[in-house]
Coordinates of C-alpha atoms in Angstrom, one line a residue:
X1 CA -12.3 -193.3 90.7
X2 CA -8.1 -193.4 91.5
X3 CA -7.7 -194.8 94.9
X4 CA -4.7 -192.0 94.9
X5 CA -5.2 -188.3 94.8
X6 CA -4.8 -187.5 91.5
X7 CA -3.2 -183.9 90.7
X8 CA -5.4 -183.5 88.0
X9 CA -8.3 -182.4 90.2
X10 CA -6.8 -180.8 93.1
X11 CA -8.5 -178.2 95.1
X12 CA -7.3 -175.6 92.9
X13 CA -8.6 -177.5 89.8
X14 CA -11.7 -178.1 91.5
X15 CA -12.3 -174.1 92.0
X16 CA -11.1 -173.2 88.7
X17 CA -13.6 -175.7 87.4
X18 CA -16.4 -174.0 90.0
X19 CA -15.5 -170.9 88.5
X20 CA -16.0 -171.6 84.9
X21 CA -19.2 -173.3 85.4
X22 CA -21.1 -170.4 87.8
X23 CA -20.4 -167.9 85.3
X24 CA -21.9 -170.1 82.3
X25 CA -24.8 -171.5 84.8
X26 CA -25.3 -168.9 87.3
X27 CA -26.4 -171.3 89.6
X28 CA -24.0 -172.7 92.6
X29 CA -25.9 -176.2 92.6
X30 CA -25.9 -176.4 88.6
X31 CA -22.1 -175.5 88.3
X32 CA -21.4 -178.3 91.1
X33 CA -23.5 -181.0 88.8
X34 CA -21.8 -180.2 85.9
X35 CA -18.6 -180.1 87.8
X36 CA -19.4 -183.2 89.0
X37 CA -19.8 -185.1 85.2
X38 CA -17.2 -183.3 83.9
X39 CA -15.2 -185.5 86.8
X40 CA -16.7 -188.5 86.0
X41 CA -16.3 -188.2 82.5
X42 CA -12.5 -187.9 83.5
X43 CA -12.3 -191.0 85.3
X44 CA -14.6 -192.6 83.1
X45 CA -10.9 -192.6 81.1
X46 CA -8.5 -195.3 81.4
X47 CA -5.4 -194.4 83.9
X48 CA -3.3 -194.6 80.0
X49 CA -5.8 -192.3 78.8
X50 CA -5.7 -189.8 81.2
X51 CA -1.7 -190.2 81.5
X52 CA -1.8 -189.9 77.9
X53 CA -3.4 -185.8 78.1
X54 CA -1.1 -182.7 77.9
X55 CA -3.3 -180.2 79.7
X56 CA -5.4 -182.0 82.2
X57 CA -7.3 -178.9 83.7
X58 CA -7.9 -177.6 79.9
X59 CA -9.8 -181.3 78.9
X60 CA -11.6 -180.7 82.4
X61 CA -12.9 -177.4 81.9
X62 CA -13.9 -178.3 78.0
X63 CA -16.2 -181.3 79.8
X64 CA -17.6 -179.4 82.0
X65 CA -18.0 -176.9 79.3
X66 CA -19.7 -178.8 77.7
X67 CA -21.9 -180.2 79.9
X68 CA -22.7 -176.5 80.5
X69 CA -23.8 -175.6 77.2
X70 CA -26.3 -178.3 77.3
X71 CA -27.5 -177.0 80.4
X72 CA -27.8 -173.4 78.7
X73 CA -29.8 -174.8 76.2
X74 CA -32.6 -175.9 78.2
X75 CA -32.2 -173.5 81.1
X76 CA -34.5 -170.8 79.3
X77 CA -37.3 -173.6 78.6
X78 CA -37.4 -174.3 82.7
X79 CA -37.4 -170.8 83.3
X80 CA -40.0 -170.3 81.5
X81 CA -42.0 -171.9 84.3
X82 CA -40.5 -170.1 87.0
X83 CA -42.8 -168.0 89.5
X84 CA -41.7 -164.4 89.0
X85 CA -38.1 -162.9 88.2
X86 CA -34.9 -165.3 87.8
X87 CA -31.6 -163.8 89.3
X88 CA -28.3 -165.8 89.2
X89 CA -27.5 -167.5 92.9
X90 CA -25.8 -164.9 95.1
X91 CA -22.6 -165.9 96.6
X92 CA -21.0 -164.8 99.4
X93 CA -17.7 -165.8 98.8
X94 CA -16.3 -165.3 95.5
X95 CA -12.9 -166.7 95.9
X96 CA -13.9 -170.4 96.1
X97 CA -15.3 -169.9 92.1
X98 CA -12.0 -169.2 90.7
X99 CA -12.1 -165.4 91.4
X100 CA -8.2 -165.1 92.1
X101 CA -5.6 -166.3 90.7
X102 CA -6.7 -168.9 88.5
X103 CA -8.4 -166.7 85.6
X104 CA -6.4 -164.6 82.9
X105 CA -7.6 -161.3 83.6
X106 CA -8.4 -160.6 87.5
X107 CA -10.4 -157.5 86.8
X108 CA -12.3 -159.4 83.8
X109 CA -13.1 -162.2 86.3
X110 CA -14.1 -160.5 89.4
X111 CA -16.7 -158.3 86.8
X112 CA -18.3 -161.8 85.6
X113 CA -18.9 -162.9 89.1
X114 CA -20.7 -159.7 89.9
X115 CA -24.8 -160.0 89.7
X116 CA -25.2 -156.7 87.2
X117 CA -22.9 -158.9 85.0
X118 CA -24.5 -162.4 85.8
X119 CA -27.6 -161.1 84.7
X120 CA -26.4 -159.3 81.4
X121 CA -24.8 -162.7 80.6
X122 CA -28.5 -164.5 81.0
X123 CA -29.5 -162.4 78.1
X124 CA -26.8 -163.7 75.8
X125 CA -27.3 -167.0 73.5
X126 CA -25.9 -170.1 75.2
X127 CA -23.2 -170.1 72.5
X128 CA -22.5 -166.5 72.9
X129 CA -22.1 -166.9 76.4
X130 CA -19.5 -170.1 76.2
X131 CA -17.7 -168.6 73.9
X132 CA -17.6 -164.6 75.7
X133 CA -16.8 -166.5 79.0
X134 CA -14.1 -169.1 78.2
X135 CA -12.2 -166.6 75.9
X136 CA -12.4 -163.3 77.8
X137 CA -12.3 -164.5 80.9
X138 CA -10.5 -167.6 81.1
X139 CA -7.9 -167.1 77.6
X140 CA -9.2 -170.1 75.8
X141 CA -7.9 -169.7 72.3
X142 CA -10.9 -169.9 69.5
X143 CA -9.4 -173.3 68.4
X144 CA -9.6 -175.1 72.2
X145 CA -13.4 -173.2 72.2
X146 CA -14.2 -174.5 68.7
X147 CA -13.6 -178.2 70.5
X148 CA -16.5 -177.4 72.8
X149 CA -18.9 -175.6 71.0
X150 CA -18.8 -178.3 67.5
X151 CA -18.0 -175.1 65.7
X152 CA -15.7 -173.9 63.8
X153 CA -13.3 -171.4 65.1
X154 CA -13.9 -168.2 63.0
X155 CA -17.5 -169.0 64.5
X156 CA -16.7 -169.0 68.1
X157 CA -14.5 -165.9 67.6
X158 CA -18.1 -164.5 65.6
X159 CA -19.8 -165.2 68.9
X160 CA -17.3 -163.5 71.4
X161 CA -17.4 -160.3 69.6
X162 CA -21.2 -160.7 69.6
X163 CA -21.4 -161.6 73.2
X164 CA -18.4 -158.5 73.6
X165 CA -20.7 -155.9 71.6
X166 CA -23.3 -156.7 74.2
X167 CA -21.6 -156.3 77.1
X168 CA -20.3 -153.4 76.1
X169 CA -23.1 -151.8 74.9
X170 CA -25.5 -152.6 78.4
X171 CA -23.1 -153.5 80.4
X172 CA -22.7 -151.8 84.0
X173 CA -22.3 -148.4 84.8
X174 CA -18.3 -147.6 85.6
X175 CA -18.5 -146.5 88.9
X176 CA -15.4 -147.0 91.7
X177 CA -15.5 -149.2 93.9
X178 CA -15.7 -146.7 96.7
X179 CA -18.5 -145.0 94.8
X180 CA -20.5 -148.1 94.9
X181 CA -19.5 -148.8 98.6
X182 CA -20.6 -145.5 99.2
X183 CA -24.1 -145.8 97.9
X184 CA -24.9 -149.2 99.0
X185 CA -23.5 -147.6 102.9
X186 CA -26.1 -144.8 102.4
X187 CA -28.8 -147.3 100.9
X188 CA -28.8 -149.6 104.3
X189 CA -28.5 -146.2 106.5
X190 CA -32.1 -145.1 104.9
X191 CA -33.2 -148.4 104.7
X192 CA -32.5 -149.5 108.4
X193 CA -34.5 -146.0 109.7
X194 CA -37.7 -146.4 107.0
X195 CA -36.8 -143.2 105.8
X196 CA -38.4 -143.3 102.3
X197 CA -37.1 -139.8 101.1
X198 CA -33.6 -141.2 102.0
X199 CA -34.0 -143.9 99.6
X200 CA -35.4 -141.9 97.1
X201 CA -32.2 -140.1 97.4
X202 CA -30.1 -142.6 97.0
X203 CA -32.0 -144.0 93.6
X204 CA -31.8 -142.3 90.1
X205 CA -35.4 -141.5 89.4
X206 CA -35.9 -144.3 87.0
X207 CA -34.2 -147.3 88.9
X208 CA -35.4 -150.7 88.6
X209 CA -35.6 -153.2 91.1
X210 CA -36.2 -157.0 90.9
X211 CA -36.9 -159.8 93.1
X212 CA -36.4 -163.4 93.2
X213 CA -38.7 -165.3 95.8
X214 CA -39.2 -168.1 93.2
X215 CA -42.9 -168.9 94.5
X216 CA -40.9 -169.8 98.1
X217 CA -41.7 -167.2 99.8
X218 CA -43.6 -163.9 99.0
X219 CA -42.0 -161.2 96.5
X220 CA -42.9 -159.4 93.8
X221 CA -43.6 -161.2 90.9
X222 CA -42.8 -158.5 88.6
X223 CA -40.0 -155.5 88.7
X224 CA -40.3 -152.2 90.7
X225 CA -39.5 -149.4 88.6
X226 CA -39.6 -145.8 89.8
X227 CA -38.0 -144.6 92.6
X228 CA -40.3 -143.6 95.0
X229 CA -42.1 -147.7 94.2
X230 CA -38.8 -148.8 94.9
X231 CA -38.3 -146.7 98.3
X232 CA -41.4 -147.6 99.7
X233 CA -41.2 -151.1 98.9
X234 CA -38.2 -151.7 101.3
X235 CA -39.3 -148.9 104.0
X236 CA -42.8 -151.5 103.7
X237 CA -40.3 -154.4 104.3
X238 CA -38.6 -152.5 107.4
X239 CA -42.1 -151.9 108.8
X240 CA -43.4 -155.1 108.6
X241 CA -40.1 -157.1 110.2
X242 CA -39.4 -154.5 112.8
X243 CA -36.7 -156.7 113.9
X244 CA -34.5 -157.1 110.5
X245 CA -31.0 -156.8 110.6
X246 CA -29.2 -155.4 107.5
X247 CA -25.7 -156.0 107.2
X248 CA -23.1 -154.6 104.5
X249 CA -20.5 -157.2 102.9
X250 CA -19.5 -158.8 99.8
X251 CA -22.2 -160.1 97.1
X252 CA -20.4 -162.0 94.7
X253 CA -17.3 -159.7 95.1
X254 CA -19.0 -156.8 95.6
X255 CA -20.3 -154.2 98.2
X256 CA -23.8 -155.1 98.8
X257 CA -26.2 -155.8 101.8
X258 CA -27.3 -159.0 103.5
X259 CA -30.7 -159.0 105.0
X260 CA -30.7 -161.6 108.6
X261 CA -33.9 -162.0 110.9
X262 CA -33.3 -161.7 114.5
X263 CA -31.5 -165.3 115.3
X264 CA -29.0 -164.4 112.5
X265 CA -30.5 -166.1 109.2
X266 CA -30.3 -164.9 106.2
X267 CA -33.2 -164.1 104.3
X268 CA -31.9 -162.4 100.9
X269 CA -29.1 -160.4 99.7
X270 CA -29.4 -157.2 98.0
X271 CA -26.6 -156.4 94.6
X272 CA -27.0 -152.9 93.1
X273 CA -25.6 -151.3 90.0
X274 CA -24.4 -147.6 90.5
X275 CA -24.6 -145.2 87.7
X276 CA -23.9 -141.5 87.9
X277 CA -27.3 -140.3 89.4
X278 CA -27.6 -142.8 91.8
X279 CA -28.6 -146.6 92.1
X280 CA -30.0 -147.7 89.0
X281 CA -30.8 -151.4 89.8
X282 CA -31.0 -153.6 92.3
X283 CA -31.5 -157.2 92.5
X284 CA -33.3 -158.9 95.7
X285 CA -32.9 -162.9 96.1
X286 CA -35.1 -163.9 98.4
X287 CA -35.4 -167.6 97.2
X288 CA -34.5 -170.0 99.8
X289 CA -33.4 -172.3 97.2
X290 CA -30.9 -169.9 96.6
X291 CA -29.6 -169.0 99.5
X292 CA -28.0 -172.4 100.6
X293 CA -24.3 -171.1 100.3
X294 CA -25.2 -168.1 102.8
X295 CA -26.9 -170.4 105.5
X296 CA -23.7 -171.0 108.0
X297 CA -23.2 -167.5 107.2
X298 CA -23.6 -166.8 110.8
X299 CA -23.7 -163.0 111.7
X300 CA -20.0 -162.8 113.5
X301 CA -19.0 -164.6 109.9
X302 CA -20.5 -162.2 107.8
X303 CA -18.4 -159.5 110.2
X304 CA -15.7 -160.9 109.3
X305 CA -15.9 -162.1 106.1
X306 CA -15.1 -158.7 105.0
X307 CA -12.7 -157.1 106.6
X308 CA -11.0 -154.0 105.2
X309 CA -14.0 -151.7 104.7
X310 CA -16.6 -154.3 104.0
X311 CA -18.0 -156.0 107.2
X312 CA -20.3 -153.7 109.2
X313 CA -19.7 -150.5 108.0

């Protein structure tokens, strides 16, 4: 690598780099690999060759692009293997993958980072989801796309509108934010007392709930659907770990809750998606693996990590 800092991969590039790759991967360790060879490929350049390119961060993000949609295209044969559900990798701070002010559309990007979008986007083709993710979010032309995906560009602007259709079509319920604030408040309120017909309350009757313990630890290995499953599945949790502490803050942008045993550790975050009846999903990540970014997450941190409304409510 350059002995001198080169401004081709500043902080800012780094994160904008972060950003593309966790919304292709879903995965904070996957998107810091392929971050990673996307880097090296750069410097794998000759300082004339790199000198020599226009738009440094755009020949950054199409290498780690496309070390991304290789990644895609044998994620579903590993997951295959996985114990139980597969949920994206919570984050609890969204601004260090390129939420703000990096991406094109602000409101676009801080809707991919959310886990009822992360997990619509696992359901899309590889190329779908390159293509959906780079132009939407990030304002790639169909040309620049065409240069990562080996296609052609009337192809990649095919798979956009195919990925788009989708999104549209199952995507998340349009609820405020203060709606959804609201419900997940009420949620941990019911939750924190074991009072089952509380939760009930607070779910539509047909809500779905999954959980991702990834053989780590114990979960369910398949989703909870039904209300009154779903209520006395967490009131079962509250009863056996009297001594849980639930905490409301940001999940990947977004009002959720934050489970911590007694000495402040977290033990899984909670994402919900808020339709007009109530919670209609909710998404548990219990997976150690997967809770490396929330480990010095230490409980006056996640007071204060979101201020404004969102630390303890």
């Amino acid at each position: 690598m350059s002995a001198r800092p080169d401004p081709a991969v500043d902080a800012g590039v780094r994160r904008h780099l972060m950003g593309v790759a966790y919304r292709l991967l879903g995965s904070v360790s996957e998107a810091e690999d392929a971050v990673q060879e996307g880097l090296a490929r750069w410097y794998a350049l000759s300082a004339e060759g790199r000198e020599a390119i226009g738009n440094r961060a755009a020949w950054l993000t199409t290498a780690v692009s496309r070390v991304c949609l290789d990644v895609l295209k044998s994620a579903r044969v590993k997951r295959e293997s996985y114990v139980g559900p597969w949920l994206p990798e919570p984050v609890p701070d969204a601004a260090v993958l390129g939420l703000s002010p990096d991406p094109l559309d602000a409101v676009a990007a801080e809707e991919t980072l959310s886990m009822a979008v992360l997990v619509l986007l696992e359901r899309l083709t590889a190329p779908q989801r390159v293509a959906f993710v780079l132009h939407d979010v990030f304002g790639f032309s169909f040309a620049e796309i065409s240069e990562v995906m080996g296609r052609s560009a009337g192809a990649c602007r095919e798979l956009a509108s195919q990925a788009r259709r989708r999104v549209r079509t199952e995507g998340r319920a349009r609820v405020t934010r203060g709606e959804l604030a609201r419900s997940v408040a009420a949620f941990k309120v019911a939750w924190e007392t074991g009072d089952v017909a509380g939760l009930v309350e607070q779910l539509e009757a047909t809500a779905v709930a999954t959980v991702d313990g990834g053989g780590r630890v114990s979960a369910a290995r398949e989703p909870i659907v039904g209300a009154e499953a779903i209520a006395r599945f967490f009131a079962g949790v509250r009863e056996r770990q009297p001594d849980l502490v639930v905490r409301e803050m940001l999940v990947n942008g977004t009002p959720g809750l934050v489970a911590l045993d007694a000495a402040g550790a977290v033990l899984a975050t909670v994402s919900v998606e808020v339709a007009e009846h109530g919670i209609r999903a909710l998404w548990v990540v219990r997976n150690p693996d997967k809770l490396g970014a929330w480990r010095d997450v230490a409980v006056s941190r996640v007071r204060g990590l979101c201020g404004g409304g969102f630390g303890v409510w």
